[in-house]
PDB file of C-alpha atoms in Angstrom:
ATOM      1  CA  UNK A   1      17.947  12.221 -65.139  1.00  0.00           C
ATOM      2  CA  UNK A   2      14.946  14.824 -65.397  1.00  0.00           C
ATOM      3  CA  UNK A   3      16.485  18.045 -65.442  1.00  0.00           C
ATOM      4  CA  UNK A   4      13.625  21.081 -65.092  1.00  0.00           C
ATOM      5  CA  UNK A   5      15.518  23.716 -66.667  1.00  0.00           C
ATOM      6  CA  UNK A   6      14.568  26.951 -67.429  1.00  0.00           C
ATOM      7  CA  UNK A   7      14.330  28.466 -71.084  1.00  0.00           C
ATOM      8  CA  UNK A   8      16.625  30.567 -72.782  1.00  0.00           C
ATOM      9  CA  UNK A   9      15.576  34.671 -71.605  1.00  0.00           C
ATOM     10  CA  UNK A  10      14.893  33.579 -68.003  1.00  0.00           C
ATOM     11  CA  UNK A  11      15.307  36.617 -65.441  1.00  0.00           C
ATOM     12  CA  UNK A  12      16.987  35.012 -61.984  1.00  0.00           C
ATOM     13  CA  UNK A  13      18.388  36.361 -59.222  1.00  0.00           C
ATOM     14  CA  UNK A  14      21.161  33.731 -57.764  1.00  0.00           C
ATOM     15  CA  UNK A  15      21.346  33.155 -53.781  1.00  0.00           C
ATOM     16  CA  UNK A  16      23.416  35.935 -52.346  1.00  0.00           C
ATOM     17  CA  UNK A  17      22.976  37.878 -55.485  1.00  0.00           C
ATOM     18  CA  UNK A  18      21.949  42.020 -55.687  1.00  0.00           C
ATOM     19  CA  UNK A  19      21.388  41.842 -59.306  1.00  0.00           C
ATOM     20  CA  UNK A  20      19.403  39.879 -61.451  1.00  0.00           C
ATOM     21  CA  UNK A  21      20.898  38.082 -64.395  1.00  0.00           C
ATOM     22  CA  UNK A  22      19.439  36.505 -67.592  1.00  0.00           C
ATOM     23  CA  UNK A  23      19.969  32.934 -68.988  1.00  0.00           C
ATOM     24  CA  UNK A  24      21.441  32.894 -71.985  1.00  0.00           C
ATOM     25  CA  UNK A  25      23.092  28.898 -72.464  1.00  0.00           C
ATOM     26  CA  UNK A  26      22.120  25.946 -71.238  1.00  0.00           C
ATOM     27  CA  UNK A  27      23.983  22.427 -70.255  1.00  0.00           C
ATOM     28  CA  UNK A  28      27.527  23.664 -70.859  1.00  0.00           C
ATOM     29  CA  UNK A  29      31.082  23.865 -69.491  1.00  0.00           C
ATOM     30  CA  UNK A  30      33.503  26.393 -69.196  1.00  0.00           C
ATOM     31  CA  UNK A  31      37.013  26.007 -71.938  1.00  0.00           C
ATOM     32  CA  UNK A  32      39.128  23.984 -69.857  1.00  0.00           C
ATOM     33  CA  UNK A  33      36.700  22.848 -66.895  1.00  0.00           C
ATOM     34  CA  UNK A  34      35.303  19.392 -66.043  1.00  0.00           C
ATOM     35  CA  UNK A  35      32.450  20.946 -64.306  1.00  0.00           C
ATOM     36  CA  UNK A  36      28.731  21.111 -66.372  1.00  0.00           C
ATOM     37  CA  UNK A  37      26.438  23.451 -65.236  1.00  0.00           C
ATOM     38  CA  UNK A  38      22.588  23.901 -66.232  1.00  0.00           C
ATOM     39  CA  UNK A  39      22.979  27.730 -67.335  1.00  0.00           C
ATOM     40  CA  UNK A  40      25.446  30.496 -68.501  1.00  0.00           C
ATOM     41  CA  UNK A  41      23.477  33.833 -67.755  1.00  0.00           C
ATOM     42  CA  UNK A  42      24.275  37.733 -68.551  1.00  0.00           C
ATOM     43  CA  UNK A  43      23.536  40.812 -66.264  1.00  0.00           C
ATOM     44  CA  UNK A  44      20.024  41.681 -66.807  1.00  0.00           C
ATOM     45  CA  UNK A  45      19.175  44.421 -68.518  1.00  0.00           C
ATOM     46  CA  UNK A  46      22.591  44.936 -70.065  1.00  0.00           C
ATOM     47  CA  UNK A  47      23.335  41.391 -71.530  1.00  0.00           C
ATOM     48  CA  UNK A  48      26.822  39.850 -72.714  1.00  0.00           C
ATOM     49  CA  UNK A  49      28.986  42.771 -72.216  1.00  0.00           C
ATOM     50  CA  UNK A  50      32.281  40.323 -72.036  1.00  0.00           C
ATOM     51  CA  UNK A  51      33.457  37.089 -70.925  1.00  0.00           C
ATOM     52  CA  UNK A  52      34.527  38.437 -67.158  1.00  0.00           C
ATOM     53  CA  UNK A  53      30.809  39.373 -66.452  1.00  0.00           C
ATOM     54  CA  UNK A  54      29.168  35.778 -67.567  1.00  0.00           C
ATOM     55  CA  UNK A  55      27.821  33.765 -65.092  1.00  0.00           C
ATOM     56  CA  UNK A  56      27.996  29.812 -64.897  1.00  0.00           C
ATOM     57  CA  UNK A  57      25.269  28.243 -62.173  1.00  0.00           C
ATOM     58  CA  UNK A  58      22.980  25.161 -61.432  1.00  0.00           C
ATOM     59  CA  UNK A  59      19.634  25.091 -60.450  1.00  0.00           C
ATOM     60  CA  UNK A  60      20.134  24.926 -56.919  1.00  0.00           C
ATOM     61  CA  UNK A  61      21.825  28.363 -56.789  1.00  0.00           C
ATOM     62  CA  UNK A  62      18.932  30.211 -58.222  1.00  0.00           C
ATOM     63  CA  UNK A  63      17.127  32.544 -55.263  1.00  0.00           C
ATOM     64  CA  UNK A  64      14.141  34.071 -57.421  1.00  0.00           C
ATOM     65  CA  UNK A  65      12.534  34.067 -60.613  1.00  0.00           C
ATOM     66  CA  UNK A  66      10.930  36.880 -61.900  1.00  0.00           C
ATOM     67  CA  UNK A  67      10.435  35.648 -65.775  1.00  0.00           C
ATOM     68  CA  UNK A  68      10.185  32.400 -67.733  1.00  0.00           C
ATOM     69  CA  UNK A  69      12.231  32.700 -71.138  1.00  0.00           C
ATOM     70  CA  UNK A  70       9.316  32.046 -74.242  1.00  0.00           C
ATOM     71  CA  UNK A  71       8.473  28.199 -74.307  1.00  0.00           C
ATOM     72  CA  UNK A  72       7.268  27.090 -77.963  1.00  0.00           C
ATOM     73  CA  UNK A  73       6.597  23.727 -79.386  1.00  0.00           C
ATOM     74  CA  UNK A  74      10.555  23.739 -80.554  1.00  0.00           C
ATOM     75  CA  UNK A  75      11.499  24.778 -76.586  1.00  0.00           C
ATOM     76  CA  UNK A  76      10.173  21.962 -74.993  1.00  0.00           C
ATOM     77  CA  UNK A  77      10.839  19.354 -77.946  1.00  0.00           C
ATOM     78  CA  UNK A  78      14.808  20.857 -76.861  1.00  0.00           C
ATOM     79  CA  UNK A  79      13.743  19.878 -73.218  1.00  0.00           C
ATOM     80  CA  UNK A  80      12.796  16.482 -73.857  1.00  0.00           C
ATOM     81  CA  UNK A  81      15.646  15.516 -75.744  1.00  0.00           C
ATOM     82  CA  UNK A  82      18.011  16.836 -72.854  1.00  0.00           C
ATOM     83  CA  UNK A  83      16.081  14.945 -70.046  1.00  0.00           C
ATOM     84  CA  UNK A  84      16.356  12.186 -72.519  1.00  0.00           C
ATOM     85  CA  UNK A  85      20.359  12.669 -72.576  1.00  0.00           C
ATOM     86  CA  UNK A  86      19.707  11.168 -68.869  1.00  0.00           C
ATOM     87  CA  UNK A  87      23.370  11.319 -66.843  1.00  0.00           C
ATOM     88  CA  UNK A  88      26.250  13.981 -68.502  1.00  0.00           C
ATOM     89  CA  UNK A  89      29.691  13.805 -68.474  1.00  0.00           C
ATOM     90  CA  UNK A  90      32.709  15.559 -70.618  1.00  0.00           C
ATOM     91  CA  UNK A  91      34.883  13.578 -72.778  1.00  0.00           C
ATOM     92  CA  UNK A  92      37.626  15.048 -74.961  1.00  0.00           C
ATOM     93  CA  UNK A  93      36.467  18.217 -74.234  1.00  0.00           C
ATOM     94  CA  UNK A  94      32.247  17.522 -75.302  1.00  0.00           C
ATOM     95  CA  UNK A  95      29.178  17.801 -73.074  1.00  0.00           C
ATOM     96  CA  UNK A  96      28.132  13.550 -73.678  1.00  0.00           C
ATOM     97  CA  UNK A  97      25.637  11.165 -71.967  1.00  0.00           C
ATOM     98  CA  UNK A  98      27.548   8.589 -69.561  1.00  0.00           C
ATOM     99  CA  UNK A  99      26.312   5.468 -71.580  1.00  0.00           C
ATOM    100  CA  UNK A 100      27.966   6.779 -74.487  1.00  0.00           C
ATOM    101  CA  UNK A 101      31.531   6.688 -72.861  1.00  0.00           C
ATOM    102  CA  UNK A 102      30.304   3.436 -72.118  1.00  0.00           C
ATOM    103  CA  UNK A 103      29.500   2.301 -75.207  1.00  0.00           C
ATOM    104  CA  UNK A 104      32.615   3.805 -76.629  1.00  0.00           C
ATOM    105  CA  UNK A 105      34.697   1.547 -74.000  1.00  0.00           C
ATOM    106  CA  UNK A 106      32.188  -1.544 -75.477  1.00  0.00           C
ATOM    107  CA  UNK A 107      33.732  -0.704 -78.652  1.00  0.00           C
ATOM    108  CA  UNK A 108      37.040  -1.401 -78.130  1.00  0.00           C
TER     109      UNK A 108
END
């Protein structure tokens, strides 16, 4: 599953939104939640003031961009290996591809 995500320092503003917001996390899940989602962000300019004012989206949610996060050699060698990650799911808690529940199952 190709997933064109944006880098880390990415200024968005989300559909609906009145105040853009800057990626900060990438492919994650919130304690608790069986939901993944492509980005945790912060208010831009302030950043992580707490936990109540983090944002969890997906792609589809973002409205605008109006920076691309620095993209280095070691930035889009991280990219490939998530795209290569293909489907996600959460076991036990952990972000893991689908084939490796599979596998796992295989196992036992």
């Amino acid at each position: 599953m190709k997933r064109d995500l944006l880098p880390i320092g990415s200024v968005v503003l989300l559909k609906g939104g009145e105040k853009r917001i800057m990626i900060c996390g990438r492919i994650l899940t919130k304690a608790g939640e069986d939901t993944i989602y492509d980005y945790s962000a912060c208010y831009f300019p302030e950043g992580i003031v707490d936990a109540k004012h983090m944002f969890f989206f997906n792609n589809d949610a973002i409205e605008r961009i109006f920076f691309i996060g620095f993209q280095d050699p070691e930035e889009l060698s991280y990219q490939e290996m998530i795209n290569s990650m293909g489907e996600l799911t959460i076991k036990d808690g952990k972000i893991v591809p689908v084939d490796f529940e599979v596998k796992e199952q295989d196992a036992e």
